[in-house]
Coordinates of C-alpha atoms (C1' of nucleotides) in Angstrom, one line a residue:
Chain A
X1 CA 6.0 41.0 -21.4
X2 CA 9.7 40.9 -22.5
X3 CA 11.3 39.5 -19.2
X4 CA 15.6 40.0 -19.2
X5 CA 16.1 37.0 -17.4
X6 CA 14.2 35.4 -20.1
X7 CA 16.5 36.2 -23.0
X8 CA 19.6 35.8 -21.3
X9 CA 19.0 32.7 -20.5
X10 CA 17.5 31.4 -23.5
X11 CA 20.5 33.3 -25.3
X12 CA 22.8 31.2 -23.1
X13 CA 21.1 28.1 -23.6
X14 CA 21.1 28.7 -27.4
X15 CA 25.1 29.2 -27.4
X16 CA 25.4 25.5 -25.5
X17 CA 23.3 23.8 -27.7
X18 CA 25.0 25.4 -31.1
X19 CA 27.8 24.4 -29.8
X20 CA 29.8 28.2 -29.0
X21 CA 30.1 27.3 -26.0
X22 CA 32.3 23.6 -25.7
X23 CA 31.8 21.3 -23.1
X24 CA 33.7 22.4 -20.1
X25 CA 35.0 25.5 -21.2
X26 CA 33.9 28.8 -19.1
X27 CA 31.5 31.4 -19.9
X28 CA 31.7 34.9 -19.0
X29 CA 31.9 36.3 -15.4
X30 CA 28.4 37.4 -14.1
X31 CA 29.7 41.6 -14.4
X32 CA 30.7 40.7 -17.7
X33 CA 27.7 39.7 -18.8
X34 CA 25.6 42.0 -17.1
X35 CA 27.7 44.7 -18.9
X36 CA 27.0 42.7 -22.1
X37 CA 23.0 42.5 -21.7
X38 CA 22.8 46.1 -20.0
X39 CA 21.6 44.9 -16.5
X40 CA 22.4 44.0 -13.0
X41 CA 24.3 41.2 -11.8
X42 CA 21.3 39.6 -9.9
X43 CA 19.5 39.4 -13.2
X44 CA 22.4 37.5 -15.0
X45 CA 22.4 35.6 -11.8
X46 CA 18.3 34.8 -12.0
X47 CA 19.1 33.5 -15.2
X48 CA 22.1 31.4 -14.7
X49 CA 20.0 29.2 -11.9
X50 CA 17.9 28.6 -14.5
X51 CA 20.6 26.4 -16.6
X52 CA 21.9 25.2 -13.8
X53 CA 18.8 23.9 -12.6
X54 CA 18.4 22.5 -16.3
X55 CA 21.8 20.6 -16.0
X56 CA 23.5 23.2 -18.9
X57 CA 25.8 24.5 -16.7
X58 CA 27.9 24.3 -13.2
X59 CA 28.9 27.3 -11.1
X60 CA 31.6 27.1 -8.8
X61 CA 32.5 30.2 -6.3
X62 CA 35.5 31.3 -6.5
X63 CA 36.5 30.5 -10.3
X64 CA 33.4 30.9 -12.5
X65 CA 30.4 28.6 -14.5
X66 CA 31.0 26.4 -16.8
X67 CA 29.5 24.2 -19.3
X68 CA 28.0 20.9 -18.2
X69 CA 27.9 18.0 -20.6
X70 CA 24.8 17.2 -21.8
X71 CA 23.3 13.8 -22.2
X72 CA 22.1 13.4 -25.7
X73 CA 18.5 13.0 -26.0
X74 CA 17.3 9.6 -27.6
X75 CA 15.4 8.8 -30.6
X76 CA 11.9 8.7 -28.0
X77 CA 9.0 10.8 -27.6
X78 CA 10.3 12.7 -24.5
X79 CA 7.9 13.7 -22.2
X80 CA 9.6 16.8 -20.8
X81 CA 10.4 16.0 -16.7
X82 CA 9.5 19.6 -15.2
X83 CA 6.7 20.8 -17.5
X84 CA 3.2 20.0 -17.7
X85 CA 1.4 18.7 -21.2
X86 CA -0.8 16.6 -22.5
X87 CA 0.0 14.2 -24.7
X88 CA -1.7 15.9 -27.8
X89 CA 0.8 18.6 -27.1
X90 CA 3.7 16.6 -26.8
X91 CA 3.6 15.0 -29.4
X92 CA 2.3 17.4 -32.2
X93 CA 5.9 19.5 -31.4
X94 CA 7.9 16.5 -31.8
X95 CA 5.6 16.0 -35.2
X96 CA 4.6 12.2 -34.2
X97 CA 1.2 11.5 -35.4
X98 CA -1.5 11.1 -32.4
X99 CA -4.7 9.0 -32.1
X100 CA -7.3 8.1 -29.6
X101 CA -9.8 5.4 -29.1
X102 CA -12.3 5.8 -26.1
X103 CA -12.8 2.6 -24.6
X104 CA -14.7 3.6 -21.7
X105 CA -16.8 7.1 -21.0
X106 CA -19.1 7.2 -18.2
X107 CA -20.5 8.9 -15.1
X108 CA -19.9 7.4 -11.7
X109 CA -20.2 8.4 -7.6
X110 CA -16.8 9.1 -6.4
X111 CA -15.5 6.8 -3.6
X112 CA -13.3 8.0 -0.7
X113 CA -10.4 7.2 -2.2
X114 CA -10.8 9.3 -5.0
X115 CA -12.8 11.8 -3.2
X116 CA -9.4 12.4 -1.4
X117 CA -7.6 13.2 -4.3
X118 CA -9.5 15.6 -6.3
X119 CA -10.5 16.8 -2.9
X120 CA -14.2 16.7 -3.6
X121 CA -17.0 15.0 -1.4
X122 CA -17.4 11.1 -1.4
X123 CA -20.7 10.1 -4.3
X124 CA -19.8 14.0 -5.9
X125 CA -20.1 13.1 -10.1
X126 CA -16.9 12.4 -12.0
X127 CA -16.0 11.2 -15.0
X128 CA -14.6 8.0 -15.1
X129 CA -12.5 8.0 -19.2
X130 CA -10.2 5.1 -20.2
X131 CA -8.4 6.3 -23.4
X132 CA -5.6 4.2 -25.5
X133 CA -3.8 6.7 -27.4
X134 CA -1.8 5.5 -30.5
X135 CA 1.4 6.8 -31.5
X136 CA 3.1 6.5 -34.2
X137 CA 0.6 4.5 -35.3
X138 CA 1.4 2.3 -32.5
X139 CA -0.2 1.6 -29.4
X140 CA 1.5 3.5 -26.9
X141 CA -0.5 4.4 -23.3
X142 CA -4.0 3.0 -21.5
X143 CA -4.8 6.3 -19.8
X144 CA -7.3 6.3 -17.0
X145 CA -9.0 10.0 -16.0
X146 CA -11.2 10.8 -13.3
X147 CA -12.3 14.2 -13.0
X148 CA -14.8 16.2 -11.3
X149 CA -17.7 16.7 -13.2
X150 CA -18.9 20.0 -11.1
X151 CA -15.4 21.4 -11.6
X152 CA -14.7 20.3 -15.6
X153 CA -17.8 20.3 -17.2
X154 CA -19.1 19.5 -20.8
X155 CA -16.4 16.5 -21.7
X156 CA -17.7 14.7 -25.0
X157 CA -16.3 12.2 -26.7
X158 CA -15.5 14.4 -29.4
X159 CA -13.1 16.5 -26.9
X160 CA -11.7 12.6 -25.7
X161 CA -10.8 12.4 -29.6
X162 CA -8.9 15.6 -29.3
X163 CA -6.8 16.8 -26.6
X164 CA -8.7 17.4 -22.8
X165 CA -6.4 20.0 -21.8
X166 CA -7.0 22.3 -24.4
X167 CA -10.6 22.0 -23.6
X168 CA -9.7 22.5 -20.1
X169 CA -7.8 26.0 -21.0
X170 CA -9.0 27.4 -24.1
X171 CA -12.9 26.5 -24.1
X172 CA -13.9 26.6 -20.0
X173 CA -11.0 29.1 -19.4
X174 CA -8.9 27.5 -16.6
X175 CA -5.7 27.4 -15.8
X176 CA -3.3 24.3 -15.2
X177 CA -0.1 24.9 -13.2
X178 CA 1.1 22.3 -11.6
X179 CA 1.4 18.4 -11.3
X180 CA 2.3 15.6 -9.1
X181 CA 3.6 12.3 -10.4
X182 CA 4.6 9.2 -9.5
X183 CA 6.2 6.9 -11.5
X184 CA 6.5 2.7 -11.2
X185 CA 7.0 -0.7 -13.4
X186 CA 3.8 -2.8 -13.2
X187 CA 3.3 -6.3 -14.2
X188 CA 1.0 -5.8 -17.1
X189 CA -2.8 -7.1 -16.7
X190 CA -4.9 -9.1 -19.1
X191 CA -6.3 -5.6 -20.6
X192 CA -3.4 -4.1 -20.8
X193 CA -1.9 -6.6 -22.7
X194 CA -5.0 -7.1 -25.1
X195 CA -4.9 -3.0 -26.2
X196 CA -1.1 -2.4 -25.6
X197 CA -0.4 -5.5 -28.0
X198 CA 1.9 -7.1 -25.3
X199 CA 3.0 -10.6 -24.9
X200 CA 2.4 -11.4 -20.7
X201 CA 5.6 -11.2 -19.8
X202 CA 5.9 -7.4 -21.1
X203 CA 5.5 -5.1 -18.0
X204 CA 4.0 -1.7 -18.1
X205 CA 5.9 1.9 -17.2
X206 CA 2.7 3.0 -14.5
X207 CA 2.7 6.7 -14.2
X208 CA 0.0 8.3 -11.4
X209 CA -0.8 11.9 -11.7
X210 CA -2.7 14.4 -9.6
X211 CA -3.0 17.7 -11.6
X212 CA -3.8 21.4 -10.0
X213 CA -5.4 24.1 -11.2
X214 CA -3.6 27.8 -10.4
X215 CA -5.9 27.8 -7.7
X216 CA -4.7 24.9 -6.0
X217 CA -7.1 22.7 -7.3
X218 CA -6.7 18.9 -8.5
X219 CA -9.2 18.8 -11.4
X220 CA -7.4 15.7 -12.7
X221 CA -6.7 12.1 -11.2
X222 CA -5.0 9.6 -13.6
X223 CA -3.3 6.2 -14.2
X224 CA -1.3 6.0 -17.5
X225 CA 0.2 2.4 -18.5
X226 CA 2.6 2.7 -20.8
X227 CA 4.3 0.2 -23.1
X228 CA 8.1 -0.4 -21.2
X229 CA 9.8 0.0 -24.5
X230 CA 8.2 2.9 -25.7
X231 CA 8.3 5.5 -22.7
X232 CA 11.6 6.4 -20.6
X233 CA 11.6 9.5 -18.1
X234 CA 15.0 11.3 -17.8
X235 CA 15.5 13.9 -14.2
X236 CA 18.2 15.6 -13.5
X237 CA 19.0 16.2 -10.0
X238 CA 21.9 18.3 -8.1
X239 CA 23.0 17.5 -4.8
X240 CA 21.7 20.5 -1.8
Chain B
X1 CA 26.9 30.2 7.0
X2 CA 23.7 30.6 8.2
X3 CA 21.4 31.8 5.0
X4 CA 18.5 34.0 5.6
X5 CA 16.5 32.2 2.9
X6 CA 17.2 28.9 4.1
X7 CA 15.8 29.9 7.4
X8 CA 12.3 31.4 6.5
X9 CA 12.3 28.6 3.5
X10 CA 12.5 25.6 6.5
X11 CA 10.6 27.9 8.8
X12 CA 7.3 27.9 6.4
X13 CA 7.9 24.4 5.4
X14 CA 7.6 23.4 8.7
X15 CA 4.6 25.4 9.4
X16 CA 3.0 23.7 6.6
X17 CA 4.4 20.2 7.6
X18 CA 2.5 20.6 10.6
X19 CA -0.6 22.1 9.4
X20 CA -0.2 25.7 11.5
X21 CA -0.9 26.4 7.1
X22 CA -4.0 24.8 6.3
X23 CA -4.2 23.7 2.5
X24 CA -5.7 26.1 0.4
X25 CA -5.2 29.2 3.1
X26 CA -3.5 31.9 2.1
X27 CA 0.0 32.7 4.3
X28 CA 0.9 36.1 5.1
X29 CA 2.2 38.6 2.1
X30 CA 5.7 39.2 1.0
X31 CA 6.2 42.3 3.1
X32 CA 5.2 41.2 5.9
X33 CA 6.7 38.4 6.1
X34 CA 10.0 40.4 5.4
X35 CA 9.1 42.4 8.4
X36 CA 8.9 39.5 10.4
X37 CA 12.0 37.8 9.1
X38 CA 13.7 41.0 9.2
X39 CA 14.8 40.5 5.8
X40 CA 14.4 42.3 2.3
X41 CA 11.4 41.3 0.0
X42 CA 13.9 39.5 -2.3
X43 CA 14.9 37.2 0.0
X44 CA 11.6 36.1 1.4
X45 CA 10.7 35.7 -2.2
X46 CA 13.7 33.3 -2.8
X47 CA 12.8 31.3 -0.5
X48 CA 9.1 31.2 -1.5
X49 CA 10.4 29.8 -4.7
X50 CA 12.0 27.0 -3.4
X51 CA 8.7 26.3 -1.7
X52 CA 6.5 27.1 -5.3
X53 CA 8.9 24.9 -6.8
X54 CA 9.0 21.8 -4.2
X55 CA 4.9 21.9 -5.1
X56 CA 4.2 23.3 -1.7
X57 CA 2.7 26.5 -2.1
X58 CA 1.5 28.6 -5.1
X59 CA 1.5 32.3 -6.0
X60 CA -0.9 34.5 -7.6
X61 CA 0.0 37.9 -8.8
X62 CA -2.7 40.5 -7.5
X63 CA -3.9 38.2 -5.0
X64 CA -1.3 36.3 -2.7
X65 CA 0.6 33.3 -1.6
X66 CA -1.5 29.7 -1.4
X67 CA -0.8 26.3 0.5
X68 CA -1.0 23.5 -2.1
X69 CA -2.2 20.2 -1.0
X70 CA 0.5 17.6 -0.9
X71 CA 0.4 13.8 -1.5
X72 CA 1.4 12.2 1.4
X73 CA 4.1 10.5 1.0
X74 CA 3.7 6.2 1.1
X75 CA 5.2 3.3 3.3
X76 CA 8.2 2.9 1.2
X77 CA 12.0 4.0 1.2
X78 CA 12.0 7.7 -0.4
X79 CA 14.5 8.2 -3.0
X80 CA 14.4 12.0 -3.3
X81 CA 13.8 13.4 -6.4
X82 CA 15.9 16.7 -7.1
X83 CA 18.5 15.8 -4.8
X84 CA 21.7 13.4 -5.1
X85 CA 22.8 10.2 -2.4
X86 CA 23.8 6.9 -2.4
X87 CA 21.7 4.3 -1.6
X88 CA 23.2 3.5 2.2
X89 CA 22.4 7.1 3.2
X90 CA 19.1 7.3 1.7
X91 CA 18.8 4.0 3.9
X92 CA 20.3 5.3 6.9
X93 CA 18.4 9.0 7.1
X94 CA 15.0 6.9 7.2
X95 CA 16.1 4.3 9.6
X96 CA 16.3 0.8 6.8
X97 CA 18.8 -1.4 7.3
X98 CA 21.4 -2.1 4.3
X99 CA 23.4 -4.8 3.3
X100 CA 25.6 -5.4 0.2
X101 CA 27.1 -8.2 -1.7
X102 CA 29.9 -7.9 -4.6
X103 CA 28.7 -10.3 -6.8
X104 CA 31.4 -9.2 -9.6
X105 CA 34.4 -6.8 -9.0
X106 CA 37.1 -6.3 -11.8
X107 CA 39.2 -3.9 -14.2
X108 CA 38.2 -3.5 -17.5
X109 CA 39.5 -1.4 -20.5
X110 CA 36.4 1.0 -21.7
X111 CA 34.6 0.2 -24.6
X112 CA 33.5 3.1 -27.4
X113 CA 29.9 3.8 -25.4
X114 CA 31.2 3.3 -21.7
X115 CA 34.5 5.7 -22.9
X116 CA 31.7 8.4 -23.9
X117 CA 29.2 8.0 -21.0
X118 CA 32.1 9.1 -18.8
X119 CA 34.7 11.3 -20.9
X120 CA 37.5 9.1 -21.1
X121 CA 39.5 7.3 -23.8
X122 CA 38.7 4.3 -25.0
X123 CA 40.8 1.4 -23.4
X124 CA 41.1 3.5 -20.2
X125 CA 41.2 1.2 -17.1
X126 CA 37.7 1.3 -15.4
X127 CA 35.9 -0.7 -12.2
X128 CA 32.9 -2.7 -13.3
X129 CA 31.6 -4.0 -10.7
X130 CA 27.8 -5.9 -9.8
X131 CA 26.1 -5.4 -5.9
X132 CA 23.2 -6.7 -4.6
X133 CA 21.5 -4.2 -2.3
X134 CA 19.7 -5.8 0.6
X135 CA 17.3 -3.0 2.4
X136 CA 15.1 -4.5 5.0
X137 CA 16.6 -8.3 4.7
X138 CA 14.7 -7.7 1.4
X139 CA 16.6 -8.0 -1.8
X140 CA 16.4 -4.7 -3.1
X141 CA 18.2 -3.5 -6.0
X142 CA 21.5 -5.2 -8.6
X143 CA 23.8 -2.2 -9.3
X144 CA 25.8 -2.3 -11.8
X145 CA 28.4 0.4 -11.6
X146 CA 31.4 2.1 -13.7
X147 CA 33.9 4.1 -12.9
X148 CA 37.4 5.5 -14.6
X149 CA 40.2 4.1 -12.3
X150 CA 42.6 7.3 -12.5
X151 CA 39.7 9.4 -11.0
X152 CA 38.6 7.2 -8.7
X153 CA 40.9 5.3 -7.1
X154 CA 41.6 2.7 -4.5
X155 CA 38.3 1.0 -4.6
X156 CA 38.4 -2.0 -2.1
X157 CA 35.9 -4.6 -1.9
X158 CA 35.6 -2.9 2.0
X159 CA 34.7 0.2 0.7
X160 CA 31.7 -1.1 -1.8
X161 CA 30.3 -2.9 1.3
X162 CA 29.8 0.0 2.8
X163 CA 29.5 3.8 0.9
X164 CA 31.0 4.4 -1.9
X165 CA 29.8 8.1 -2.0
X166 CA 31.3 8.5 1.3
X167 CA 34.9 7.0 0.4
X168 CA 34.8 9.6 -2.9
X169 CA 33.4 12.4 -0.6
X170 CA 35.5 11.9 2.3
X171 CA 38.9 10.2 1.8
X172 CA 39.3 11.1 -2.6
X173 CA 38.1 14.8 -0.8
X174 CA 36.1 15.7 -4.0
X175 CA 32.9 16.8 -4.6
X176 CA 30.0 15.1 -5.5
X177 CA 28.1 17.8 -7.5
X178 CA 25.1 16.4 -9.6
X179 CA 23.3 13.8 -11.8
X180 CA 21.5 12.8 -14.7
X181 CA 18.6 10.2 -14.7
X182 CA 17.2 7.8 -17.6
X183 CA 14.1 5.4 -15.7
X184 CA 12.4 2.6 -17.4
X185 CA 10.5 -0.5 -16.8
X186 CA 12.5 -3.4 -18.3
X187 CA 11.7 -7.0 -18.3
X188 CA 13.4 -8.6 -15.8
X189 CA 16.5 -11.3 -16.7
X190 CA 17.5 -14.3 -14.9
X191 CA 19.7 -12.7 -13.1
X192 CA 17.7 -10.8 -12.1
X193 CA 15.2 -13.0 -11.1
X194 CA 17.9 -14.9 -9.5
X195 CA 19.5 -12.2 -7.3
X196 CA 16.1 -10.5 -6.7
X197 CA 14.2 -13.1 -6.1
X198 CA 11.7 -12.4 -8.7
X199 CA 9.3 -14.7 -10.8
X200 CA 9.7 -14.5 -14.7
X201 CA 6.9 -12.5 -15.1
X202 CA 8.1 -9.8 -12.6
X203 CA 9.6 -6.7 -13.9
X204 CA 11.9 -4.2 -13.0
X205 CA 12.3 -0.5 -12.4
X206 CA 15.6 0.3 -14.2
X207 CA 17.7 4.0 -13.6
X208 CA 20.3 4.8 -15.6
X209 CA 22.8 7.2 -14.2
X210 CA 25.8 9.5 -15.1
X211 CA 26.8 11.4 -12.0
X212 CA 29.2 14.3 -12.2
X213 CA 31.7 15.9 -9.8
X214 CA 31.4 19.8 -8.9
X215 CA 34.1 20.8 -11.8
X216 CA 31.7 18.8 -14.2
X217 CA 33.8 15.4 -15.0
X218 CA 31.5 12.0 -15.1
X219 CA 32.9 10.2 -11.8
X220 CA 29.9 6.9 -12.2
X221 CA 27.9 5.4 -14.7
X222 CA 25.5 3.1 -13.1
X223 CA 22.4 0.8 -14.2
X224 CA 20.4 -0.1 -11.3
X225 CA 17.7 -2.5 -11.5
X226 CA 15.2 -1.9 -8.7
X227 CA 12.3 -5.2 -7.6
X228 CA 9.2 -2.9 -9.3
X229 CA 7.1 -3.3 -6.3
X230 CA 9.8 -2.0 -3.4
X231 CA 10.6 1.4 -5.8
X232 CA 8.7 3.9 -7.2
X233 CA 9.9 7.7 -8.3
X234 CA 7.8 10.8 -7.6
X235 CA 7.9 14.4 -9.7
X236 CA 6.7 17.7 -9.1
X237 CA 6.1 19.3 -12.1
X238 CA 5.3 22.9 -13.0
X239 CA 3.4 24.7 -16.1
X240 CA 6.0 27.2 -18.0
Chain C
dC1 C1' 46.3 39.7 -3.6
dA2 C1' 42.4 40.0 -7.4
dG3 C1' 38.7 37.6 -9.4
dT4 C1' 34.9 34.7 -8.9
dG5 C1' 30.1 33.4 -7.5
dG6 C1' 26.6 33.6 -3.2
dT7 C1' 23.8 36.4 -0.6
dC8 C1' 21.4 40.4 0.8
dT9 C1' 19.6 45.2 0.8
dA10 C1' 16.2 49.0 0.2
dG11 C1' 14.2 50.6 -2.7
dA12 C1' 11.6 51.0 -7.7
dC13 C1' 8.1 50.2 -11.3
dC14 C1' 5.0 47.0 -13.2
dA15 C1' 0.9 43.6 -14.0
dC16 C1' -3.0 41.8 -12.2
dA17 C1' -7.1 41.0 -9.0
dG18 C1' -10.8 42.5 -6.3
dA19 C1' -13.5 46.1 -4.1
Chain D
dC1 C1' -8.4 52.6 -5.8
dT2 C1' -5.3 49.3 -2.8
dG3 C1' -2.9 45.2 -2.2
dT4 C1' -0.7 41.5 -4.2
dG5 C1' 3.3 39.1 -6.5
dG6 C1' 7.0 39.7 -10.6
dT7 C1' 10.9 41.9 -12.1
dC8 C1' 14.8 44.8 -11.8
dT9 C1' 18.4 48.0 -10.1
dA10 C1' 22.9 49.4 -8.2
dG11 C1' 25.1 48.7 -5.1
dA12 C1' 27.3 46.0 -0.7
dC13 C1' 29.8 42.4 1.9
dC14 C1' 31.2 37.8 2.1
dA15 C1' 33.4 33.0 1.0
dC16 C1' 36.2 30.8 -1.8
dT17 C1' 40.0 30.0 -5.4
dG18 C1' 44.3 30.4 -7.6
dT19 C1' 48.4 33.4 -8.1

DNA sequence: CAGTGGTCTAGACCACAGA
DNA sequence: CTGTGGTCTAGACCACTGT
């Protein structure tokens, strides 16, 4: 469905980036542009929260929006803050090169820890995957993934090779929506250091996920270790 | 002004705070809760988006409104995620205690990359100057922080003991508006190690930060480098 | 004062899910 | 079919800014 909000704002967007619109110049009134896209002012509105939200832009009442500088994005694989991909994804649109080796596959009792999180009952079956994935032809994250094996069934090694999520969507017909993260340095372990390549006083970028399904549930528990020099997350936040 | 989505928005948070929602259970449709609010659709749905977007509920078209389970939230000081502070009232709101020493506190002229990071000409005057944070009698996190003299003025070494937000906010009167983020884990130096008390092999959680005032000019550039195991950074994120 | 964004209304039509 | 959320309209009044 063609939403207006939708091209406005990626109209807008489009402008900044290219460069029509300089760095703190103003944009059009709200009327003005809802004259210009043939719709209502709340629908100009919808989509100038979006940008704002996105850091593009700053409204003030009172005298009008205008354009935000943006920081410039490094030469990294950026692992986009407010989405939700795997890393097969991400890095096939940035055209980096992806492999995977599984270093561990197997089936295991869930303990009450991890029962807790995927919200299933303690000795329920998961899968218990440990995955280094190579960039770049580099070594560039130890992922660890429990799931449920009730909720996501069928995982071979074959789909480890290739990219869970779309195994998740496309073949069992789910839907992921949602994801929480937290993010930490780590000093990094013996193991880490033997697949990551790292010397022992290299420390590791620790990032903990629970991932939901649209119907609220977690189908995915994880622990990625990345290598510190290879992995940076960027936020942008705006004061309430 | 008191803001009718900001009420039902708190209102439903709180109900889910304190588990009058149960996760997973679905909370009462659109128009009735417009009844009850005595509101339009629209603005119970504003607020409702706040709440989809905070990871606390989700919605599904044909079928209704959904509490998400959220992670509770660990022992440790919360830096919140979307929003913008300083550090002392971060500390303050969750009842640490905060100290601060100014280990280095001088005038500069800009080099070419600080000059860009916050809009100004290169060989403008600007502060550099180096704080320990102490949070807890526990040595927290080295801040090093820049800032163009002619838009901030009248720093004191008084003023960086205590809140340098407050003394922009409250005496400069302008507005503190929003920020961008860079975090990585970074191999700690001696300094480092020296001011944060940390053995070699101990890393750091490092943020990068250009914050902006509400007509869009870079006010701060700041590196802080946090002890890894008293700081960790959480994320909501959401399919698109 | 006029011009700006912020909020809010009372509807409308649509897409989607389940009975 | 009904009930749900998703989008959109064409206004309205307000708060704030600069003239």
């Amino acid at each position: 469905m063609v939403l207006k909000y939708n091209i406005i704002y990626k109209k807008i967007k489009e402008d900044i980036e290219n460069g029509i619109y300089k760095v703190n110049s103003k944009i059009e009134d709200e009327k003005t542009l809802a004259k210009y896209f043939n719709c209502s002012r709340m629908t100009v509105s919808k989509a100038l929260d979006l940008l704002v939200q996105e850091g593009y832009i700053y409204r003030k009442r009172g005298q009008g929006t205008f354009v935000l500088s943006k920081v410039k994005q490094k030469n990294k694989l950026m692992v986009p803050e407010r989405d939700i991909k795997g890393l097969t994804k991400i890095t096939k649109e940035s055209n980096y090169s992806i492999s995977s080796k599984v270093l561990f596959f197997n089936l295991e009792f869930a303990d009450k820890k991890l029962a807790e999180k995927l919200q299933i009952k303690e000795q329920d079956p998961v899968y218990n995957i440990l995955r280094l994935r190579i960039v770049d032809n580099k070594p560039y994250v130890l992922e660890r993934t429990y799931m449920s094996v009730q909720l996501i069934s069928g995982i071979t090694e074959e789909i480890l090779l290739n990219s869970v999520y779309d195994y998740i969507e496309n073949t069992l017909g789910l839907k992921i929506a949602s994801a929480n993260k937290t993010l930490r340095a780590s000093i990094s372990t013996e193991e880490d250091q033997k697949f990551l390549n790292l010397k022992p006083v290299e420390p590791i970028f620790e990032v903990e996920q629970i991932a939901y399904l649209d119907d609220g549930t977690p189908f995915e528990y994880s622990i990625s270790r990345h290598r510190y020099d290879l992995f940076e997350f960027t936020s942008f936040a705006l004061k309430q």
